[in-house]
Coordinates of C-alpha atoms in Angstrom, one line a residue:
Chain A
M1 CA 146.1 -36.1 -47.4
A2 CA 144.8 -33.2 -45.3
K3 CA 145.0 -33.2 -41.5
C4 CA 142.5 -31.3 -39.5
I5 CA 143.1 -29.7 -36.0
I6 CA 140.3 -28.3 -33.9
L7 CA 141.2 -25.6 -31.4
H8 CA 138.7 -24.3 -28.8
G9 CA 138.8 -20.7 -27.4
R10 CA 136.5 -18.0 -26.4
G11 CA 134.5 -16.1 -29.0
I12 CA 134.7 -12.3 -28.6
V13 CA 133.2 -10.8 -31.7
E14 CA 130.6 -13.1 -33.4
G15 CA 131.1 -14.2 -37.0
Y16 CA 132.2 -17.0 -39.3
C17 CA 134.8 -17.2 -42.1
K18 CA 137.2 -19.4 -43.9
A19 CA 140.5 -18.0 -45.1
Q20 CA 144.3 -18.5 -45.1
A21 CA 146.1 -18.0 -41.8
L22 CA 148.8 -15.4 -41.4
V23 CA 150.7 -16.1 -38.1
S24 CA 153.0 -13.9 -36.1
T25 CA 154.7 -14.6 -32.8
K26 CA 154.9 -10.9 -32.0
P27 CA 152.2 -8.5 -30.6
I28 CA 150.8 -6.0 -33.0
S29 CA 150.2 -2.3 -32.5
F30 CA 147.7 -1.2 -35.2
L31 CA 148.8 2.4 -34.7
G32 CA 152.3 2.4 -36.0
D33 CA 152.9 -1.2 -37.1
V34 CA 150.3 -1.3 -39.9
D35 CA 149.9 1.1 -42.8
S36 CA 146.2 2.1 -42.9
E37 CA 146.4 2.9 -46.6
T38 CA 147.7 -0.5 -47.7
G39 CA 147.1 -3.0 -44.9
I40 CA 150.8 -3.9 -45.0
I41 CA 152.9 -4.3 -41.8
I42 CA 155.5 -1.4 -41.9
E43 CA 157.3 -2.0 -38.6
K44 CA 160.7 -3.2 -39.6
K45 CA 161.3 -5.2 -36.4
H46 CA 158.1 -7.1 -36.9
D47 CA 158.2 -10.7 -38.1
L48 CA 155.4 -9.9 -40.6
Y49 CA 157.2 -6.8 -42.0
G50 CA 156.2 -6.1 -45.6
I51 CA 153.3 -8.5 -45.6
S52 CA 149.6 -7.6 -46.1
I53 CA 147.0 -8.6 -43.6
K54 CA 144.2 -8.1 -46.0
D55 CA 141.7 -11.0 -46.1
K56 CA 143.8 -13.2 -43.8
V57 CA 142.9 -15.0 -40.6
L58 CA 145.4 -12.9 -38.6
C59 CA 146.9 -14.9 -35.7
F60 CA 149.1 -13.1 -33.1
P61 CA 149.6 -13.3 -29.3
H62 CA 147.9 -10.0 -28.4
G63 CA 147.8 -6.3 -29.2
H64 CA 149.9 -3.6 -27.6
G65 CA 150.4 0.2 -27.9
S66 CA 148.0 3.1 -28.3
T67 CA 144.3 2.5 -27.8
V68 CA 143.8 4.5 -31.0
G69 CA 144.9 1.4 -32.8
S70 CA 141.3 0.3 -32.6
Y71 CA 140.4 3.1 -35.0
V72 CA 143.0 1.9 -37.5
L73 CA 141.2 -1.5 -37.7
Y74 CA 138.0 0.4 -38.6
S75 CA 139.7 2.4 -41.3
L76 CA 141.2 -0.8 -42.8
A77 CA 137.8 -2.5 -42.9
K78 CA 136.2 0.5 -44.6
K79 CA 138.9 0.3 -47.3
G80 CA 138.5 -3.5 -47.7
L81 CA 142.0 -4.0 -46.2
A82 CA 141.2 -5.7 -42.9
P83 CA 141.8 -9.3 -41.9
K84 CA 138.9 -11.7 -42.3
A85 CA 139.2 -12.8 -38.6
I86 CA 141.5 -12.2 -35.6
I87 CA 142.8 -15.1 -33.5
N88 CA 144.6 -14.1 -30.3
H89 CA 146.2 -16.0 -27.4
K90 CA 145.0 -13.2 -25.1
A91 CA 142.4 -10.6 -25.9
D92 CA 143.3 -7.0 -24.9
P93 CA 141.1 -3.9 -25.0
V94 CA 142.7 -2.3 -28.1
I95 CA 142.1 -5.3 -30.4
V96 CA 138.7 -6.1 -28.8
V97 CA 137.4 -2.6 -29.5
G98 CA 138.9 -2.6 -33.0
A99 CA 137.3 -5.9 -33.9
V100 CA 133.9 -4.7 -32.5
I101 CA 133.9 -1.4 -34.5
A102 CA 135.3 -3.0 -37.6
N103 CA 132.9 -6.0 -37.2
I104 CA 135.7 -8.6 -37.6
P105 CA 135.1 -12.1 -36.0
M106 CA 137.5 -12.6 -33.1
I107 CA 138.5 -15.5 -30.9
E108 CA 140.9 -15.5 -27.9
K109 CA 142.5 -18.2 -25.7
I110 CA 143.8 -20.1 -28.8
D111 CA 147.2 -21.7 -28.9
I112 CA 148.4 -20.0 -32.0
S113 CA 151.6 -22.1 -32.2
K114 CA 149.3 -24.9 -33.6
I115 CA 148.6 -22.7 -36.7
D116 CA 151.1 -22.0 -39.5
T117 CA 151.0 -19.2 -42.1
G118 CA 149.4 -20.6 -45.2
D119 CA 147.1 -23.1 -43.4
M120 CA 143.4 -22.9 -44.5
V121 CA 141.5 -21.9 -41.4
E122 CA 137.7 -22.1 -40.6
V123 CA 136.8 -19.6 -37.8
D124 CA 133.5 -20.0 -36.0
A125 CA 133.5 -17.1 -33.6
Y126 CA 129.9 -17.8 -32.5
K127 CA 131.2 -21.0 -30.8
G128 CA 134.9 -20.0 -30.3
I129 CA 136.1 -22.8 -32.6
V130 CA 139.1 -22.7 -35.0
K131 CA 139.5 -25.5 -37.5
V132 CA 142.9 -25.7 -39.0
L133 CA 143.3 -27.7 -42.3
K134 CA 146.9 -28.8 -42.6
T135 CA 148.2 -30.0 -45.9
E136 CA 150.7 -32.8 -45.3
E137 CA 154.1 -32.1 -46.7
G138 CA 156.3 -34.1 -48.9
Chain B
M1 CA 127.3 -14.9 -25.1
K2 CA 126.9 -11.8 -22.9
S3 CA 127.9 -12.3 -19.3
T4 CA 127.3 -8.7 -18.3
Y5 CA 123.7 -8.1 -17.1
L6 CA 121.9 -5.6 -19.3
T7 CA 118.7 -3.8 -18.6
K8 CA 115.9 -4.0 -21.2
E9 CA 116.8 -0.7 -22.7
E10 CA 120.5 -1.6 -22.9
E11 CA 119.6 -4.9 -24.5
H12 CA 117.6 -3.0 -27.2
I13 CA 120.5 -0.7 -27.9
Y14 CA 122.8 -3.8 -28.1
D15 CA 120.5 -5.4 -30.6
G16 CA 120.6 -2.4 -32.9
E17 CA 117.1 -1.0 -32.4
F18 CA 118.5 2.5 -31.9
G19 CA 120.7 2.3 -34.9
W20 CA 124.3 1.3 -35.8
A21 CA 126.1 4.1 -33.9
K22 CA 124.6 3.4 -30.5
Q23 CA 124.8 -0.3 -31.1
V24 CA 128.6 -0.2 -31.8
C25 CA 129.2 2.0 -28.7
M26 CA 127.1 -0.3 -26.5
K27 CA 129.0 -3.3 -27.9
I28 CA 132.4 -1.7 -27.1
L29 CA 131.2 -1.3 -23.4
V30 CA 129.7 -4.8 -23.1
K31 CA 132.7 -6.6 -24.7
L32 CA 135.2 -4.7 -22.5
G33 CA 133.0 -5.4 -19.5
E34 CA 133.1 -9.1 -20.3
L35 CA 136.9 -9.0 -20.7
F36 CA 137.2 -7.5 -17.2
D37 CA 134.4 -9.4 -15.5
A38 CA 131.9 -6.5 -15.1
S39 CA 128.5 -7.5 -13.8
R40 CA 126.6 -4.5 -15.3
L41 CA 126.8 -1.0 -16.7
I42 CA 126.7 2.0 -14.3
P43 CA 125.9 5.6 -15.1
I44 CA 128.8 8.1 -15.3
E45 CA 128.8 11.8 -14.5
S46 CA 131.3 12.8 -17.2
A47 CA 133.6 11.5 -19.9
H48 CA 136.9 12.8 -21.0
V49 CA 138.2 11.6 -24.4
S50 CA 141.7 11.4 -25.6
G51 CA 142.8 10.9 -29.2
V52 CA 142.4 14.5 -30.3
S53 CA 145.8 15.6 -31.5
Y54 CA 146.4 15.1 -35.2
K55 CA 150.1 15.2 -34.6
T56 CA 150.0 12.2 -32.4
L57 CA 147.4 10.1 -34.2
G58 CA 147.3 11.2 -37.8
E59 CA 144.1 10.2 -39.6
A60 CA 143.4 7.0 -37.6
P61 CA 140.4 8.3 -35.6
T62 CA 138.8 10.3 -38.5
D63 CA 136.9 7.6 -40.3
F64 CA 135.2 6.1 -37.3
L65 CA 134.4 9.4 -35.6
E66 CA 133.0 10.8 -38.9
A67 CA 130.8 7.7 -39.2
L68 CA 129.4 8.3 -35.7
A69 CA 128.8 12.0 -36.4
N70 CA 127.1 11.2 -39.8
A71 CA 124.8 8.9 -38.0
G72 CA 123.6 11.9 -36.0
E73 CA 125.1 10.6 -32.7
K74 CA 125.8 12.9 -29.8
V75 CA 127.3 12.5 -26.4
N76 CA 124.9 11.8 -23.5
V77 CA 126.9 13.2 -20.6
E78 CA 129.2 16.1 -19.9
A79 CA 132.1 15.3 -22.2
T80 CA 135.5 17.0 -22.5
L81 CA 138.4 16.6 -24.9
N82 CA 142.1 16.2 -24.5
P83 CA 144.6 18.7 -26.0
Q84 CA 144.9 19.1 -29.8
S85 CA 148.0 19.9 -31.7
L86 CA 147.8 23.7 -32.0
D87 CA 146.6 26.8 -30.2
P88 CA 144.5 29.5 -32.0
K89 CA 146.9 32.4 -31.3
Y90 CA 150.5 31.4 -31.7
L91 CA 151.0 28.1 -33.4
A92 CA 148.1 28.4 -35.9
V93 CA 150.1 31.0 -37.8
R94 CA 153.4 29.1 -37.7
L95 CA 152.6 25.6 -38.7
P96 CA 152.1 24.1 -42.2
K97 CA 148.7 24.9 -43.5
H98 CA 147.7 21.3 -44.4
L99 CA 148.4 20.1 -40.9
I100 CA 146.3 22.9 -39.5
E101 CA 143.5 21.9 -41.8
M102 CA 143.6 18.3 -40.8
Q103 CA 143.6 19.1 -37.1
L104 CA 140.6 21.5 -37.6
K105 CA 138.7 18.8 -39.5
L106 CA 139.1 16.4 -36.6
C107 CA 138.0 19.1 -34.1
K108 CA 135.0 19.8 -36.2
I109 CA 133.9 16.2 -36.0
F110 CA 134.2 16.1 -32.2
E111 CA 132.1 19.3 -32.1
R112 CA 129.4 17.6 -34.3
L113 CA 129.4 14.8 -31.7
G114 CA 128.5 17.3 -29.0
F115 CA 131.9 17.6 -27.2
E116 CA 132.9 20.7 -25.4
G117 CA 135.9 22.4 -27.1
S118 CA 137.9 22.1 -23.8
F119 CA 141.2 20.7 -25.3
T120 CA 142.8 20.2 -21.9
C121 CA 144.5 17.4 -20.0
T122 CA 143.2 18.9 -16.8
P123 CA 139.4 18.8 -17.2
Y124 CA 139.1 18.9 -13.4
Y125 CA 140.0 22.6 -13.5
I126 CA 137.0 23.2 -15.7
K127 CA 134.6 21.2 -13.5
K128 CA 135.8 19.4 -10.5
P129 CA 134.2 15.9 -10.2
R130 CA 132.3 15.1 -7.1
K131 CA 133.9 12.8 -4.5
G132 CA 132.7 9.3 -5.2
A133 CA 131.4 10.2 -8.7
H134 CA 131.8 7.5 -11.4
L135 CA 133.6 8.8 -14.5
A136 CA 134.9 7.4 -17.8
W137 CA 138.1 9.3 -18.4
A138 CA 141.0 8.7 -20.7
E139 CA 144.2 10.8 -20.3
S140 CA 146.1 9.0 -17.7
S141 CA 147.3 12.0 -15.7
A142 CA 143.7 13.2 -15.2
V143 CA 142.7 9.6 -14.3
V144 CA 145.3 9.4 -11.5
Y145 CA 144.5 12.9 -10.2
A146 CA 140.7 12.2 -10.2
N147 CA 141.1 8.9 -8.3
S148 CA 143.9 9.9 -5.9
V149 CA 143.4 13.6 -5.2
L150 CA 139.7 14.3 -5.9
G151 CA 138.3 10.9 -4.8
A152 CA 136.3 10.3 -8.0
W153 CA 136.2 6.8 -9.5
T154 CA 137.4 6.1 -13.0
N155 CA 139.3 3.4 -14.8
R156 CA 142.0 4.4 -17.2
E157 CA 140.0 4.4 -20.3
G158 CA 141.4 4.4 -23.9
G159 CA 140.2 7.0 -26.4
P160 CA 137.6 4.7 -28.0
S161 CA 136.1 3.3 -24.7
A162 CA 135.8 6.8 -23.2
L163 CA 134.1 7.9 -26.5
A164 CA 131.6 5.0 -26.3
A165 CA 130.9 5.8 -22.6
A166 CA 130.3 9.5 -23.5
I167 CA 127.7 8.4 -26.1
I168 CA 126.0 5.8 -24.0
G169 CA 126.5 7.7 -20.7
K170 CA 127.6 4.5 -18.9
T171 CA 130.6 2.4 -18.2
P172 CA 131.2 -1.3 -17.1
D173 CA 131.4 -1.6 -13.3
C174 CA 134.8 -3.3 -13.4
G175 CA 138.3 -2.4 -12.2
I176 CA 138.5 0.5 -9.8
H177 CA 134.8 1.3 -10.1
R178 CA 134.7 -1.3 -7.3
A179 CA 135.8 -0.4 -3.8
V180 CA 137.6 -3.6 -3.2
N181 CA 139.9 -2.9 -6.2
R182 CA 140.9 0.5 -4.9
K183 CA 142.8 -0.7 -1.9
P184 CA 146.6 -0.3 -1.7
K185 CA 148.6 -3.3 -2.8
V186 CA 152.0 -2.1 -1.9
I187 CA 153.6 0.5 0.5
A188 CA 156.1 3.0 -0.9
E189 CA 158.0 4.5 1.9
V190 CA 159.7 7.8 0.7
R191 CA 162.8 8.5 2.7
S192 CA 163.8 11.4 0.5
S193 CA 162.6 14.9 1.3
L194 CA 160.9 16.1 -1.9
E195 CA 161.8 19.7 -2.5
N196 CA 159.9 20.7 -5.6
D197 CA 157.8 19.8 -8.6
V198 CA 160.7 17.9 -10.3
D199 CA 161.3 15.7 -7.2
Y200 CA 157.6 14.8 -7.1
G201 CA 157.6 14.0 -10.8
A202 CA 160.8 11.9 -10.4
L203 CA 159.1 9.9 -7.6
G204 CA 156.3 9.2 -10.0
I205 CA 158.6 7.9 -12.8
F206 CA 160.6 5.8 -10.3
L207 CA 157.5 4.2 -8.9
G208 CA 155.7 3.8 -12.2
K209 CA 158.5 1.7 -13.5
I210 CA 158.4 -0.8 -10.7
L211 CA 154.8 -0.9 -9.5
E212 CA 153.3 -2.7 -12.6
D213 CA 149.5 -2.2 -11.9
K214 CA 149.7 -2.3 -8.1
I215 CA 148.1 0.6 -6.3
P216 CA 150.6 2.1 -3.8
L217 CA 150.2 3.8 -0.5
I218 CA 152.9 6.4 -0.6
K219 CA 154.2 7.2 2.9
G220 CA 156.4 10.1 3.9
L221 CA 155.0 12.9 1.7
K222 CA 155.2 16.2 3.7
N223 CA 152.3 18.5 2.9
P224 CA 152.4 18.1 -0.8
S225 CA 150.6 20.9 -2.8
M226 CA 147.9 20.0 -5.3
E227 CA 150.4 20.8 -8.1
H228 CA 153.0 18.5 -6.6
L229 CA 150.4 15.7 -6.5
K230 CA 149.5 16.5 -10.1
Q231 CA 153.2 16.1 -11.2
L232 CA 153.5 12.9 -9.2
G233 CA 150.4 11.3 -10.7
A234 CA 151.2 12.4 -14.3
A235 CA 154.6 10.8 -14.1
L236 CA 153.4 7.7 -12.3
A237 CA 150.9 7.1 -15.1
S238 CA 153.3 7.8 -18.0
A239 CA 156.0 5.4 -16.7
G240 CA 153.6 2.6 -15.7
M241 CA 150.1 1.1 -15.6
V242 CA 149.0 2.4 -12.2
N243 CA 145.7 4.4 -12.2
M244 CA 145.7 5.7 -8.6
F245 CA 147.8 6.1 -5.5
H246 CA 147.0 6.7 -1.8
Y247 CA 149.1 9.2 0.2
K248 CA 147.1 10.1 3.3
D249 CA 148.3 8.7 6.7
E250 CA 144.8 7.6 7.7
V251 CA 144.6 5.1 4.9
K252 CA 144.3 1.7 6.5
T253 CA 145.9 -1.4 5.1
E254 CA 144.5 -4.7 6.1
E255 CA 147.3 -7.1 5.4
R256 CA 151.0 -7.0 5.6
L257 CA 151.9 -5.4 2.3
E258 CA 155.0 -5.6 0.2
K259 CA 157.1 -2.6 0.9
I260 CA 159.3 -0.5 -1.5
V261 CA 161.7 2.0 0.0
V262 CA 162.6 5.1 -2.0
E263 CA 166.0 6.6 -1.1
P264 CA 167.3 10.0 -1.9
K265 CA 169.6 8.5 -4.5
D266 CA 166.6 7.0 -6.4
I267 CA 165.1 10.4 -6.8
K268 CA 168.4 12.0 -7.8
E269 CA 169.2 9.3 -10.3
T270 CA 165.7 9.5 -11.9
V271 CA 166.0 13.3 -12.3
G272 CA 169.4 12.7 -13.9
E273 CA 168.1 10.2 -16.4
L274 CA 165.3 12.5 -17.5
T275 CA 167.9 15.1 -18.7
T276 CA 169.5 14.0 -21.9
V277 CA 172.0 16.9 -22.6
P278 CA 174.6 18.5 -20.5
T279 CA 173.8 22.0 -21.8
Q280 CA 171.5 24.4 -20.0
K281 CA 170.6 26.1 -23.3
P282 CA 167.2 25.0 -24.5
D283 CA 165.3 26.5 -27.6
L284 CA 162.1 26.1 -25.6
V285 CA 161.2 26.4 -21.9
F286 CA 157.9 24.7 -21.5
V287 CA 155.7 24.8 -18.3
G288 CA 152.2 23.3 -18.2
C289 CA 152.4 19.6 -18.4
P290 CA 149.8 18.8 -17.2
H291 CA 148.1 22.1 -18.0
C292 CA 148.7 24.9 -15.5
S293 CA 146.3 25.7 -12.7
L294 CA 145.3 29.3 -12.0
H295 CA 147.6 29.1 -8.9
E296 CA 150.6 28.1 -11.1
I297 CA 149.9 31.0 -13.6
K298 CA 149.7 33.4 -10.7
E299 CA 153.0 32.1 -9.3
I300 CA 154.7 32.5 -12.7
A301 CA 153.4 36.0 -13.1
N302 CA 154.6 37.1 -9.7
T303 CA 158.1 35.5 -10.3
I304 CA 158.5 37.1 -13.7
G305 CA 158.0 40.6 -12.3
N306 CA 159.2 43.1 -15.0
R307 CA 161.8 40.8 -16.6
K308 CA 161.8 39.8 -20.3
V309 CA 162.3 36.5 -22.0
R310 CA 165.9 36.0 -23.3
D311 CA 166.7 36.3 -27.0
K312 CA 166.6 33.0 -29.0
I313 CA 164.5 31.2 -26.3
E314 CA 160.8 30.6 -26.5
F315 CA 158.9 30.4 -23.2
W316 CA 155.6 28.5 -23.4
I317 CA 153.1 28.3 -20.5
C318 CA 150.3 25.8 -21.5
T319 CA 146.8 25.7 -20.0
S320 CA 143.2 25.5 -21.0
R321 CA 141.1 28.2 -22.5
L322 CA 139.0 28.5 -19.4
V323 CA 141.9 28.8 -17.0
K324 CA 143.5 31.5 -19.3
E325 CA 140.3 33.4 -19.2
K326 CA 140.1 33.1 -15.4
A327 CA 143.8 34.2 -15.2
K328 CA 143.2 37.4 -17.3
A329 CA 144.8 39.6 -14.6
Y330 CA 148.1 37.7 -14.9
V331 CA 148.0 36.9 -18.6
H332 CA 148.9 40.5 -19.6
K333 CA 151.8 40.6 -17.2
I334 CA 153.2 37.3 -18.4
E335 CA 152.8 38.0 -22.1
A336 CA 154.4 41.4 -21.7
S337 CA 157.6 39.6 -20.9
G338 CA 157.5 37.8 -24.2
A339 CA 156.3 34.5 -22.8
K340 CA 153.4 32.9 -24.6
I341 CA 150.4 31.4 -22.8
L342 CA 149.2 28.7 -25.2
T343 CA 145.8 27.1 -24.8
D344 CA 144.4 23.9 -26.2
T345 CA 147.8 22.2 -26.7
C346 CA 151.2 21.5 -25.3
A347 CA 154.8 20.9 -26.5
V348 CA 154.3 17.1 -26.6
V349 CA 151.3 17.1 -28.8
T350 CA 152.4 19.7 -31.3
W351 CA 155.0 19.6 -34.1
T352 CA 158.0 21.0 -32.2
D353 CA 160.2 19.8 -35.1
K354 CA 158.4 22.0 -37.6
L355 CA 159.0 24.9 -35.2
G356 CA 162.8 24.3 -35.2
I357 CA 162.9 23.1 -31.5
K358 CA 165.6 20.7 -30.6
T359 CA 166.0 21.0 -26.9
I360 CA 163.2 21.5 -24.4
M361 CA 163.6 22.5 -20.7
T362 CA 160.6 21.6 -18.6
N363 CA 159.6 21.2 -15.0
S364 CA 157.4 18.2 -16.0
A365 CA 158.8 14.7 -15.5
K366 CA 156.1 13.4 -17.8
T367 CA 157.2 15.6 -20.7
A368 CA 160.9 14.7 -20.0
H369 CA 159.9 11.0 -20.2
Y370 CA 157.9 11.3 -23.4
A371 CA 159.5 14.1 -25.5
P372 CA 162.7 12.3 -26.6
T373 CA 160.5 9.7 -28.3
L374 CA 157.4 11.7 -29.3
N375 CA 159.1 14.9 -30.3
K376 CA 162.7 13.7 -31.1
V377 CA 164.2 16.4 -28.9
E378 CA 166.7 16.6 -26.1
T379 CA 165.3 17.3 -22.7
I380 CA 166.4 19.2 -19.5
L381 CA 164.3 18.5 -16.4
A382 CA 164.5 21.4 -14.0
P383 CA 162.3 22.9 -11.2
L384 CA 160.0 25.8 -12.1
R385 CA 162.3 28.4 -10.6
E386 CA 165.2 27.1 -12.7
C387 CA 163.0 27.1 -15.8
L388 CA 162.1 30.7 -15.2
K389 CA 165.7 31.6 -14.5
T390 CA 166.7 30.1 -17.9
A391 CA 163.9 31.7 -19.8
L392 CA 164.2 35.2 -18.4
K393 CA 166.9 37.9 -18.5
E394 CA 168.4 38.9 -15.2

């Protein structure tokens, strides 16, 4: 039996998608933490180290680090390596600008602790709604 | 939903009627405006864009900037650039060829976008902004200087938002574009007599670490020079989030503000922390962070006299092309000593490792704060006269 949770936030960059969630409890700096050639997290201290963000609904608290990180999101998108959507607890300028130029749907003010890596997630960034489809275990 | 009020023309740009490039730049401004509760966009008199050094950024900006340039987009206001990773005279012949090519490629794209090839962190020496002018500047040291010393109004932009503002010619009216947000939030009472450039820089680092984003009224500065205030602001911004400070006695504070007392030991300890080695033997003596003013170059030329740079030490004085041109009379005298006047770049944004540099002596607290991480070097922070003494033969 699948369970569905609906979370309400604020849409930042419009768009819609349905994809698997990849959830981190740590902030991400796109300049430095992510390899722009592969879309893989290369910062060893990060909890997503070694994992690709490609085609995922990437959920993390907020961005940090250089404002140039926005440009990395653009390069990733151009190479087809970007996440399908971005869900933040708190939007910050680096991620907002990155999502705008890369045209990635983005929502903020979401309690990301309600989402687990692997959940199927429906993102409606026009309305700021995230639908999380949980598969009941065992 | 847009909460920022847009004019008809801005609305059309936002909807893409003037093409993708303008649309994406307008979206950057509007979305950031929404994030920080702007009510509208306001015209700016100039933009200063960071994110130019290939050493610091790699290829990250190239794809997006190239897409804008290919769309035929150009800046709409006076727009200057931060330093790049090499100068045309000295480093361009010493660094690996492929790095030089990548840097030149990035510079070429900025040129296609209509930027001036200014390559300086002190754009205010090229053209001093008017008091009260609204600007969109990145480069935190210039932001603090413009707001605090020159009385212009700018938020601390990031590379991409300054770029978008340069192309649209506007910025959201949030943050310290509003008078109410420019008032001091805390008083910093300096009980230490600040002797030189290093003491002012150390004060900046000390305060930057504790102020968070609260604008200080710094009391107790005794006739600081413009260059002292430049060091203070650069350090303040590099150690923290602050984008301006007040320092004049006539500044009125309305409420009882929180007070921070800065004792002589705070300055002394901060200077000590910014020196990472006990030796006084650097490979490089570096002056010009932020880029030197004409006045500083004159002072250096006069102090050098007929002395020569010591063997096995490099002495760099970094400034902008324009200031070097203005300083012609002093440049010859300085370079005759064996010192190098580098333009367009500085020690922090170039590949010091590829030049064999392991220890840098500098009079800049900002450089001493960043270089251990960004250049993987040891640092010695010392006042200008000490730097000159170390660099030059008796």
